[in-house]
């Protein structure tokens, strides 16, 4: 979705909706995605480890599914959506302990199971739960929600700081979870209790698991209550910064009607406005997790995402722009 043809199609779909007329480009993009679908889904058969980009939200079929969910009124794209849901559900149930979602080692990360919304199992979980909410279901979908959600619940911390999750769990040679890099205190969209809370709350809503919904809200609220330095959200942007956390908080406040979450969203909006930097050509300067700064205009790590989030504050925004983040 965020790195490929589905993202281009998503933008075209938003333009067609805004113009209230057909867009030939969108029809061509849909046809290209339908043609490419079988090849994208073929590697997901079975339970062998894959590059995370095969199935995740950022570059894999979960992101494709997020786009297709918004195009479900068309027969061909709805059929491809069903195939995506089938593949993700089958992976969740293909082997014990979610080993169907093992990611191959990369330069800086070992063989692992990622937990976050952008690259990990929270992404397929959110898609499967949101699709069920919108009346799109395939065989085994709710069982897959139970597997994925149960895995996240089992990996949450149980200390006084409230539920927190690791970014990933490293795997031993036999595929068993061997170690984790420490609990991630960030309530970010990409990793940590922000994106996971959103996915887990929707999974709990799908299965009527009140305990999951409570754990999701508890994890997010406690992370938001940390001092800003402990929260580890140095950037104002969507991916790993304040804007993404604000968008999640607003969406969960809408889902739950929680006055406490709305108050926290107001505080985050204040933090985001305070990040305006007149010395940046875009008014916003992204700060990478390693502390490096950059002036970026784009959606995920740049000014465009911050502007869209601020446009959502105090509005009844129903444009669905944040489906690109799996947040609607």
Short mmCIF file of C-alpha atoms in Angstrom, two decimals:
data_model
loop_
_atom_site.label_atom_id
_atom_site.label_comp_id
_atom_site.label_asym_id
_atom_site.label_seq_id
_atom_site.Cartn_x
_atom_site.Cartn_y
_atom_site.Cartn_z
CA UNK A 1 0.00 0.00 0.00
CA UNK A 2 2.70 2.48 0.97
CA UNK A 3 5.28 1.32 -1.54
CA UNK A 4 3.73 0.20 -4.80
CA UNK A 5 0.83 0.08 -7.22
CA UNK A 6 -1.89 -0.25 -4.58
CA UNK A 7 -0.85 3.10 -3.12
CA UNK A 8 -1.12 4.77 -6.53
CA UNK A 9 -4.55 3.19 -6.99
CA UNK A 10 -5.60 4.39 -3.53
CA UNK A 11 -4.75 7.99 -4.50
CA UNK A 12 -6.62 7.61 -7.78
CA UNK A 13 -9.67 6.28 -5.93
CA UNK A 14 -9.65 9.29 -3.61
CA UNK A 15 -9.45 11.61 -6.64
CA UNK A 16 -12.34 9.83 -8.35
CA UNK A 17 -14.45 10.15 -5.20
CA UNK A 18 -13.65 13.84 -4.84
CA UNK A 19 -14.43 14.49 -8.52
CA UNK A 20 -17.63 12.41 -8.32
CA UNK A 21 -16.94 10.87 -11.72
CA UNK A 22 -15.24 7.80 -13.19
CA UNK A 23 -11.51 7.99 -13.62
CA UNK A 24 -10.12 5.86 -16.49
CA UNK A 25 -6.74 5.68 -14.75
CA UNK A 26 -8.38 4.01 -11.75
CA UNK A 27 -10.00 1.36 -13.93
CA UNK A 28 -6.63 0.57 -15.52
CA UNK A 29 -4.92 0.37 -12.14
CA UNK A 30 -7.59 -1.99 -10.79
CA UNK A 31 -7.15 -4.22 -13.84
CA UNK A 32 -3.38 -4.29 -13.32
CA UNK A 33 -3.80 -5.27 -9.66
CA UNK A 34 -6.29 -8.01 -10.52
CA UNK A 35 -3.87 -9.39 -13.10
CA UNK A 36 -0.97 -9.27 -10.64
CA UNK A 37 -2.97 -10.74 -7.74
CA UNK A 38 -2.32 -14.48 -8.28
CA UNK A 39 1.42 -13.91 -8.51
CA UNK A 40 1.44 -11.83 -5.33
CA UNK A 41 -0.56 -14.42 -3.41
CA UNK A 42 1.22 -17.56 -4.63
CA UNK A 43 4.20 -17.26 -2.21
CA UNK A 44 1.80 -17.20 0.76
CA UNK A 45 0.69 -20.79 0.21
CA UNK A 46 1.97 -22.99 3.02
CA UNK A 47 3.83 -21.91 6.14
CA UNK A 48 7.44 -21.42 5.05
CA UNK A 49 9.11 -18.18 6.25
CA UNK A 50 8.96 -15.29 3.80
CA UNK A 51 10.33 -11.77 3.49
CA UNK A 52 8.02 -9.60 5.59
CA UNK A 53 7.22 -7.52 2.53
CA UNK A 54 5.36 -10.48 1.06
CA UNK A 55 2.40 -10.16 3.39
CA UNK A 56 2.76 -7.02 5.55
CA UNK A 57 0.88 -3.74 5.25
CA UNK A 58 3.73 -1.55 4.05
CA UNK A 59 4.65 -3.46 0.90
CA UNK A 60 2.74 -6.75 0.97
CA UNK A 61 -0.71 -8.18 0.40
CA UNK A 62 -2.16 -6.79 3.64
CA UNK A 63 -1.74 -3.31 2.15
CA UNK A 64 -3.27 -4.53 -1.09
CA UNK A 65 -6.22 -5.84 0.90
CA UNK A 66 -6.67 -2.48 2.61
CA UNK A 67 -7.04 -0.85 -0.79
CA UNK A 68 -9.35 -3.55 -2.12
CA UNK A 69 -11.62 -3.20 0.90
CA UNK A 70 -12.47 0.27 -0.37
CA UNK A 71 -13.15 -1.11 -3.88
CA UNK A 72 -15.30 -4.05 -2.84
CA UNK A 73 -18.32 -2.89 -4.86
CA UNK A 74 -16.60 -4.06 -8.06
CA UNK A 75 -16.83 -7.79 -8.78
CA UNK A 76 -13.20 -8.34 -9.80
CA UNK A 77 -11.63 -6.36 -6.97
CA UNK A 78 -14.01 -7.95 -4.45
CA UNK A 79 -12.94 -11.40 -5.68
CA UNK A 80 -9.27 -10.47 -5.26
CA UNK A 81 -10.03 -9.12 -1.77
CA UNK A 82 -11.56 -12.48 -0.85
CA UNK A 83 -8.41 -14.22 -2.10
CA UNK A 84 -6.23 -11.91 0.01
CA UNK A 85 -8.31 -12.60 3.12
CA UNK A 86 -8.19 -16.34 2.37
CA UNK A 87 -4.39 -16.27 2.10
CA UNK A 88 -3.87 -14.26 5.29
CA UNK A 89 -6.32 -16.39 7.25
CA UNK A 90 -4.70 -19.60 6.04
CA UNK A 91 -1.23 -18.35 7.04
CA UNK A 92 -2.47 -17.61 10.55
CA UNK A 93 -3.67 -21.18 10.97
CA UNK A 94 -1.04 -23.03 8.93
CA UNK A 95 1.29 -23.87 11.81
CA UNK A 96 1.45 -23.51 15.61
CA UNK A 97 2.45 -20.27 17.33
CA UNK A 98 1.95 -18.16 14.19
CA UNK A 99 5.02 -19.65 12.55
CA UNK A 100 3.29 -19.02 9.22
CA UNK A 101 4.12 -15.35 9.83
CA UNK A 102 7.85 -15.86 10.32
CA UNK A 103 9.99 -13.29 8.53
CA UNK A 104 13.35 -14.18 7.03
CA UNK A 105 16.43 -12.50 8.53
CA UNK A 106 17.46 -9.12 7.15
CA UNK A 107 20.62 -7.03 7.45
CA UNK A 108 19.79 -5.65 10.89
CA UNK A 109 17.18 -8.12 12.15
CA UNK A 110 17.20 -11.85 12.79
CA UNK A 111 14.58 -14.38 11.73
CA UNK A 112 11.56 -13.22 13.68
CA UNK A 113 7.85 -12.64 14.03
CA UNK A 114 7.12 -8.92 13.87
CA UNK A 115 4.34 -7.59 16.07
CA UNK A 116 3.64 -4.07 14.76
CA UNK A 117 0.99 -2.69 12.44
CA UNK A 118 3.30 -1.65 9.61
CA UNK A 119 5.43 -4.78 9.21
CA UNK A 120 3.97 -7.30 11.66
CA UNK A 121 1.02 -9.47 12.54
CA UNK A 122 -1.06 -6.53 13.79
CA UNK A 123 -1.47 -5.55 10.12
CA UNK A 124 -3.23 -8.72 8.91
CA UNK A 125 -5.18 -8.76 12.18
CA UNK A 126 -6.50 -5.24 11.58
CA UNK A 127 -7.42 -6.00 7.97
CA UNK A 128 -9.25 -9.24 8.82
CA UNK A 129 -11.16 -7.56 11.66
CA UNK A 130 -12.04 -4.42 9.67
CA UNK A 131 -13.21 -6.48 6.71
CA UNK A 132 -15.51 -8.49 9.00
CA UNK A 133 -16.84 -5.21 10.43
CA UNK A 134 -17.79 -4.19 6.89
CA UNK A 135 -19.47 -7.50 6.17
CA UNK A 136 -16.70 -9.09 4.11
CA UNK A 137 -15.87 -12.58 5.40
CA UNK A 138 -14.30 -15.78 4.11
CA UNK A 139 -14.06 -19.23 5.66
CA UNK A 140 -11.64 -19.26 8.60
CA UNK A 141 -11.45 -15.47 8.91
CA UNK A 142 -12.73 -15.21 12.48
CA UNK A 143 -10.56 -18.16 13.50
CA UNK A 144 -7.56 -16.30 12.08
CA UNK A 145 -8.54 -13.19 14.04
CA UNK A 146 -8.59 -15.37 17.15
CA UNK A 147 -5.11 -16.77 16.38
CA UNK A 148 -3.50 -13.43 15.59
CA UNK A 149 -5.21 -11.55 18.41
CA UNK A 150 -4.51 -14.31 20.90
CA UNK A 151 -0.84 -14.27 19.96
CA UNK A 152 -0.61 -10.53 20.67
CA UNK A 153 -2.51 -10.86 23.94
CA UNK A 154 -0.13 -13.61 25.06
CA UNK A 155 2.93 -11.45 24.30
CA UNK A 156 1.74 -8.36 26.20
CA UNK A 157 3.56 -7.42 29.38
CA UNK A 158 1.72 -7.91 32.64
CA UNK A 159 3.58 -5.44 34.85
CA UNK A 160 2.47 -2.27 36.61
CA UNK A 161 3.15 -0.20 33.50
CA UNK A 162 0.23 -1.87 31.77
CA UNK A 163 0.17 -3.85 28.51
CA UNK A 164 3.16 -3.27 26.26
CA UNK A 165 4.42 -5.30 23.34
CA UNK A 166 7.79 -6.18 21.82
CA UNK A 167 8.58 -4.90 18.35
CA UNK A 168 9.35 -8.47 17.31
CA UNK A 169 10.27 -11.87 18.69
CA UNK A 170 13.49 -13.43 17.44
CA UNK A 171 13.32 -17.08 16.39
CA UNK A 172 15.70 -19.93 17.10
CA UNK A 173 16.80 -22.27 14.31
CA UNK A 174 13.85 -24.56 15.03
CA UNK A 175 11.40 -21.67 14.56
CA UNK A 176 10.54 -21.31 18.25
CA UNK A 177 10.37 -17.78 19.68
CA UNK A 178 13.70 -17.42 21.46
CA UNK A 179 13.98 -13.82 22.62
CA UNK A 180 12.54 -10.38 22.18
CA UNK A 181 14.39 -7.06 21.94
CA UNK A 182 12.55 -5.57 24.91
CA UNK A 183 9.10 -4.10 25.32
CA UNK A 184 8.45 -1.10 23.12
CA UNK A 185 7.01 1.82 25.11
CA UNK A 186 6.10 3.82 22.00
CA UNK A 187 2.43 4.34 21.16
CA UNK A 188 3.48 4.74 17.51
CA UNK A 189 1.57 3.68 14.41
CA UNK A 190 4.35 1.47 13.07
CA UNK A 191 5.42 -0.37 16.25
CA UNK A 192 4.37 -0.33 19.86
CA UNK A 193 1.07 0.08 21.65
CA UNK A 194 -0.47 2.56 19.19
CA UNK A 195 -0.91 0.41 16.11
CA UNK A 196 -1.27 -2.77 18.15
CA UNK A 197 -4.00 -1.20 20.30
CA UNK A 198 -5.96 -0.30 17.19
CA UNK A 199 -5.66 -3.79 15.71
CA UNK A 200 -6.42 -5.55 18.99
CA UNK A 201 -9.42 -3.35 19.80
CA UNK A 202 -10.97 -4.10 16.41
CA UNK A 203 -10.20 -7.79 16.81
CA UNK A 204 -11.93 -7.73 20.20
CA UNK A 205 -14.88 -5.95 18.63
CA UNK A 206 -15.03 -8.57 15.87
CA UNK A 207 -15.04 -11.51 18.30
CA UNK A 208 -16.82 -9.74 21.18
CA UNK A 209 -13.75 -10.21 23.38
CA UNK A 210 -14.21 -7.48 25.97
CA UNK A 211 -10.86 -8.32 27.58
CA UNK A 212 -9.00 -7.63 24.34
CA UNK A 213 -10.69 -4.27 23.92
CA UNK A 214 -9.86 -3.35 27.52
CA UNK A 215 -6.20 -4.41 27.12
CA UNK A 216 -5.90 -2.37 23.92
CA UNK A 217 -7.25 0.79 25.53
CA UNK A 218 -5.22 0.27 28.69
CA UNK A 219 -2.01 -0.15 26.70
CA UNK A 220 -2.61 2.98 24.64
CA UNK A 221 -3.76 5.17 27.54
CA UNK A 222 -0.83 4.21 29.77
CA UNK A 223 1.63 4.89 26.97
CA UNK A 224 0.07 8.30 26.39
CA UNK A 225 0.35 9.07 30.09
CA UNK A 226 4.13 8.67 30.02
CA UNK A 227 6.33 11.74 30.03
CA UNK A 228 7.09 12.77 26.42
CA UNK A 229 10.73 11.70 26.80
CA UNK A 230 9.68 8.20 27.91
CA UNK A 231 7.08 7.98 25.18
CA UNK A 232 9.81 8.00 22.52
CA UNK A 233 7.89 9.88 19.85
CA UNK A 234 10.46 12.51 18.88
CA UNK A 235 9.04 13.09 15.40
CA UNK A 236 5.78 14.88 14.55
CA UNK A 237 5.10 12.57 11.57
CA UNK A 238 2.72 9.65 10.97
CA UNK A 239 4.93 6.58 10.93
CA UNK A 240 6.86 6.81 14.19
CA UNK A 241 5.65 10.12 15.53
CA UNK A 242 2.92 12.18 17.14
CA UNK A 243 0.64 12.45 14.08
CA UNK A 244 0.22 8.68 13.79
CA UNK A 245 -0.49 8.34 17.50
CA UNK A 246 -2.99 11.20 17.33
CA UNK A 247 -4.82 9.63 14.39
CA UNK A 248 -5.09 6.30 16.22
CA UNK A 249 -6.29 8.02 19.39
CA UNK A 250 -8.98 9.94 17.50
CA UNK A 251 -10.20 6.82 15.70
CA UNK A 252 -10.41 4.85 18.95
CA UNK A 253 -12.17 7.78 20.62
CA UNK A 254 -14.73 7.70 17.81
CA UNK A 255 -15.17 3.94 18.19
CA UNK A 256 -15.56 4.04 21.97
CA UNK A 257 -16.99 7.49 22.69
CA UNK A 258 -14.35 7.84 25.42
CA UNK A 259 -14.06 11.37 26.80
CA UNK A 260 -10.66 10.41 28.24
CA UNK A 261 -9.34 9.49 24.80
CA UNK A 262 -10.69 12.71 23.30
CA UNK A 263 -8.86 14.66 26.01
CA UNK A 264 -5.64 12.82 25.20
CA UNK A 265 -6.20 13.51 21.50
CA UNK A 266 -6.52 17.23 22.27
CA UNK A 267 -3.20 17.13 24.14
CA UNK A 268 -1.51 15.34 21.23
CA UNK A 269 -2.89 17.89 18.78
CA UNK A 270 -1.28 20.60 20.90
CA UNK A 271 2.05 18.76 20.74
CA UNK A 272 1.73 18.46 16.97
CA UNK A 273 1.01 22.17 16.51
CA UNK A 274 3.97 23.00 18.72
CA UNK A 275 6.22 21.03 16.35
CA UNK A 276 5.82 23.66 13.62
CA UNK A 277 9.30 24.71 12.52
CA UNK A 278 9.53 27.88 10.43
CA UNK A 279 13.08 26.98 9.41
CA UNK A 280 11.85 23.88 7.57
CA UNK A 281 10.67 24.38 3.97
CA UNK A 282 7.59 22.29 4.80
CA UNK A 283 6.99 23.61 8.31
CA UNK A 284 7.63 20.14 9.78
CA UNK A 285 10.91 18.31 10.26
CA UNK A 286 10.91 14.52 10.55
CA UNK A 287 13.14 12.99 13.22
CA UNK A 288 14.22 9.41 12.63
CA UNK A 289 14.39 6.97 15.57
CA UNK A 290 18.19 7.32 15.46
CA UNK A 291 17.89 11.10 15.93
CA UNK A 292 18.66 12.16 12.35
CA UNK A 293 16.46 14.96 11.02
CA UNK A 294 15.14 15.49 7.50
CA UNK A 295 12.79 17.82 5.63
CA UNK A 296 10.29 15.60 3.86
CA UNK A 297 7.07 16.50 2.04
CA UNK A 298 5.52 13.02 1.90
CA UNK A 299 2.74 11.17 3.67
CA UNK A 300 4.34 8.69 6.02
CA UNK A 301 7.38 10.59 7.26
CA UNK A 302 6.66 14.08 6.04
CA UNK A 303 4.49 17.16 6.13
CA UNK A 304 1.60 15.78 4.06
CA UNK A 305 0.70 13.24 6.73
CA UNK A 306 0.83 15.86 9.47
CA UNK A 307 -1.48 18.17 7.49
CA UNK A 308 -4.01 15.38 6.89
CA UNK A 309 -4.01 14.52 10.58
CA UNK A 310 -4.54 18.14 11.58
CA UNK A 311 -7.42 18.36 9.10
CA UNK A 312 -9.04 15.45 10.95
CA UNK A 313 -8.80 17.18 14.34
CA UNK A 314 -12.14 18.63 15.41
CA UNK A 315 -13.89 17.41 12.27
CA UNK A 316 -16.24 14.59 11.36
CA UNK A 317 -13.82 13.56 8.62
CA UNK A 318 -15.18 10.57 6.74
CA UNK A 319 -12.93 10.78 3.69
CA UNK A 320 -11.24 7.51 4.57
CA UNK A 321 -7.77 8.89 3.80
CA UNK A 322 -6.34 6.97 6.74
CA UNK A 323 -7.30 3.61 5.28
CA UNK A 324 -3.83 3.91 3.77
CA UNK A 325 -2.72 3.33 7.40
CA UNK A 326 -5.39 0.65 8.09
CA UNK A 327 -7.12 3.11 10.44
CA UNK A 328 -10.53 3.20 8.73
#
